[in-house]
Amino acid sequence: MALGRGNAMVVALTLSLLLLHSEMAHAATYTVGDSNGWTFNVAAWPKGKTFKAGDTLVFNYSPGAHNVVAVNKAGYKACKTPKGSKTYTSGSDQIKLAKGQNYFICNFAGHCESGTKIAINAV
């Protein structure tokens, strides 16, 4: 009887690992702005793309010329950085998408207003 329970636990563990591996294998990586990178007029870049929770966005830009700030909807709409927002400055930032709405802006003066911002819904 104990051998039967042991086999069942091995099968359950194996299935759990396969499911976890399957979810990780489906995650995609997207370079924001494609070859142009994270720059002005990139706001329309997500159109026509389907994003999933766990996908990774890569923001390529020249450090000192831009940054990436993860903001809420209000921060996105107003091009303002809410208190506590996470700011990225490496020039090659990789950010994993959470399920639901994800908003990113550049908070350098005038950049967000010039379209250096994206809104993405990850399903």
Short mmCIF file of C-alpha atoms in Angstrom, two decimals:
data_model
loop_
_atom_site.label_atom_id
_atom_site.label_comp_id
_atom_site.label_asym_id
_atom_site.label_seq_id
_atom_site.Cartn_x
_atom_site.Cartn_y
_atom_site.Cartn_z
CA MET A 1 0.00 0.00 0.00
CA ALA A 2 2.82 2.42 0.85
CA LEU A 3 4.41 1.72 -2.52
CA GLY A 4 1.16 2.74 -4.25
CA ARG A 5 1.06 6.09 -2.42
CA GLY A 6 4.73 6.66 -3.21
CA ASN A 7 4.09 6.09 -6.92
CA ALA A 8 1.11 8.45 -6.83
CA MET A 9 3.26 11.16 -5.23
CA VAL A 10 5.96 10.71 -7.89
CA VAL A 11 3.33 11.00 -10.65
CA ALA A 12 1.81 14.10 -9.03
CA LEU A 13 5.23 15.73 -8.62
CA THR A 14 6.15 14.92 -12.23
CA LEU A 15 2.90 16.40 -13.53
CA SER A 16 3.41 19.54 -11.43
CA LEU A 17 6.92 20.01 -12.82
CA LEU A 18 5.71 19.49 -16.39
CA LEU A 19 2.98 22.09 -15.91
CA LEU A 20 5.47 24.57 -14.45
CA HIS A 21 7.89 23.93 -17.32
CA SER A 22 5.08 24.33 -19.85
CA GLU A 23 4.09 27.72 -18.41
CA MET A 24 7.69 28.93 -18.47
CA ALA A 25 8.19 27.70 -22.03
CA HIS A 26 5.29 29.82 -23.27
CA ALA A 27 6.71 33.10 -21.95
CA ALA A 28 7.91 35.37 -24.74
CA THR A 29 10.44 38.20 -24.85
CA TYR A 30 9.63 41.42 -26.68
CA THR A 31 11.97 44.29 -27.47
CA VAL A 32 9.97 47.48 -26.94
CA GLY A 33 10.04 49.61 -30.09
CA ASP A 34 11.68 46.75 -32.01
CA SER A 35 14.94 47.95 -33.63
CA ASN A 36 14.21 51.60 -32.73
CA GLY A 37 14.17 50.77 -29.03
CA TRP A 38 12.56 52.76 -26.22
CA THR A 39 12.25 56.23 -27.73
CA PHE A 40 9.78 58.89 -28.83
CA ASN A 41 6.50 57.88 -30.49
CA VAL A 42 6.64 54.29 -29.22
CA ALA A 43 3.16 54.44 -27.61
CA ALA A 44 1.52 52.55 -30.52
CA TRP A 45 4.12 49.75 -30.51
CA PRO A 46 1.96 47.27 -28.49
CA LYS A 47 -0.95 47.46 -30.97
CA GLY A 48 -1.68 44.12 -32.62
CA LYS A 49 0.43 42.15 -30.14
CA THR A 50 -0.90 39.72 -27.54
CA PHE A 51 0.99 39.71 -24.25
CA LYS A 52 0.78 37.16 -21.48
CA ALA A 53 1.61 37.40 -17.81
CA GLY A 54 5.22 36.30 -17.45
CA ASP A 55 6.32 37.68 -20.81
CA THR A 56 9.41 39.88 -20.63
CA LEU A 57 9.75 43.34 -22.10
CA VAL A 58 13.25 44.53 -22.99
CA PHE A 59 13.70 48.30 -23.01
CA ASN A 60 16.80 49.32 -24.99
CA TYR A 61 17.90 52.97 -24.82
CA SER A 62 20.91 55.14 -24.08
CA PRO A 63 21.24 55.62 -20.31
CA GLY A 64 21.03 59.32 -19.56
CA ALA A 65 18.79 59.88 -22.59
CA HIS A 66 15.75 57.99 -21.22
CA ASN A 67 14.60 55.85 -18.33
CA VAL A 68 11.71 53.46 -17.74
CA VAL A 69 9.26 53.97 -14.92
CA ALA A 70 6.55 51.42 -14.05
CA VAL A 71 3.50 53.51 -13.17
CA ASN A 72 -0.21 53.12 -12.52
CA LYS A 73 -2.99 54.18 -14.92
CA ALA A 74 -3.18 57.70 -13.48
CA GLY A 75 0.58 58.15 -13.83
CA TYR A 76 0.40 56.91 -17.41
CA LYS A 77 -2.45 59.23 -18.39
CA ALA A 78 -0.94 62.30 -16.68
CA CYS A 79 2.70 61.48 -17.55
CA LYS A 80 3.53 61.78 -13.86
CA THR A 81 5.56 59.50 -11.60
CA PRO A 82 3.49 58.40 -8.60
CA LYS A 83 5.30 58.09 -5.30
CA GLY A 84 6.86 54.64 -4.90
CA SER A 85 7.10 53.91 -8.65
CA LYS A 86 9.99 51.67 -9.75
CA THR A 87 12.50 53.44 -12.01
CA TYR A 88 14.89 51.56 -14.31
CA THR A 89 18.01 53.23 -15.72
CA SER A 90 20.34 50.53 -17.13
CA GLY A 91 19.60 51.14 -20.82
CA SER A 92 18.81 47.43 -21.22
CA ASP A 93 16.03 46.85 -18.72
CA GLN A 94 14.15 43.55 -18.64
CA ILE A 95 10.75 43.69 -16.99
CA LYS A 96 8.41 40.73 -16.52
CA LEU A 97 4.74 41.51 -17.16
CA ALA A 98 2.18 41.01 -14.41
CA LYS A 99 -1.32 39.83 -15.26
CA GLY A 100 -3.57 42.75 -16.15
CA GLN A 101 -2.62 46.30 -17.06
CA ASN A 102 1.05 47.30 -17.11
CA TYR A 103 2.05 50.93 -17.69
CA PHE A 104 5.49 52.32 -18.44
CA ILE A 105 6.70 55.87 -19.09
CA CYS A 106 9.93 57.79 -19.47
CA ASN A 107 9.79 60.55 -16.87
CA PHE A 108 12.43 62.81 -18.45
CA ALA A 109 10.89 66.24 -19.14
CA GLY A 110 8.62 66.09 -22.19
CA HIS A 111 9.43 62.48 -23.13
CA CYS A 112 6.20 60.84 -21.97
CA GLU A 113 4.20 63.63 -23.58
CA SER A 114 6.10 62.89 -26.82
CA GLY A 115 4.99 59.24 -26.79
CA THR A 116 7.72 57.54 -24.77
CA LYS A 117 5.13 55.49 -22.93
CA ILE A 118 3.32 52.20 -23.40
CA ALA A 119 0.26 50.53 -21.89
CA ILE A 120 0.06 46.75 -22.09
CA ASN A 121 -2.64 44.33 -21.00
CA ALA A 122 -1.17 40.93 -20.17
CA VAL A 123 -3.67 38.06 -20.15
#
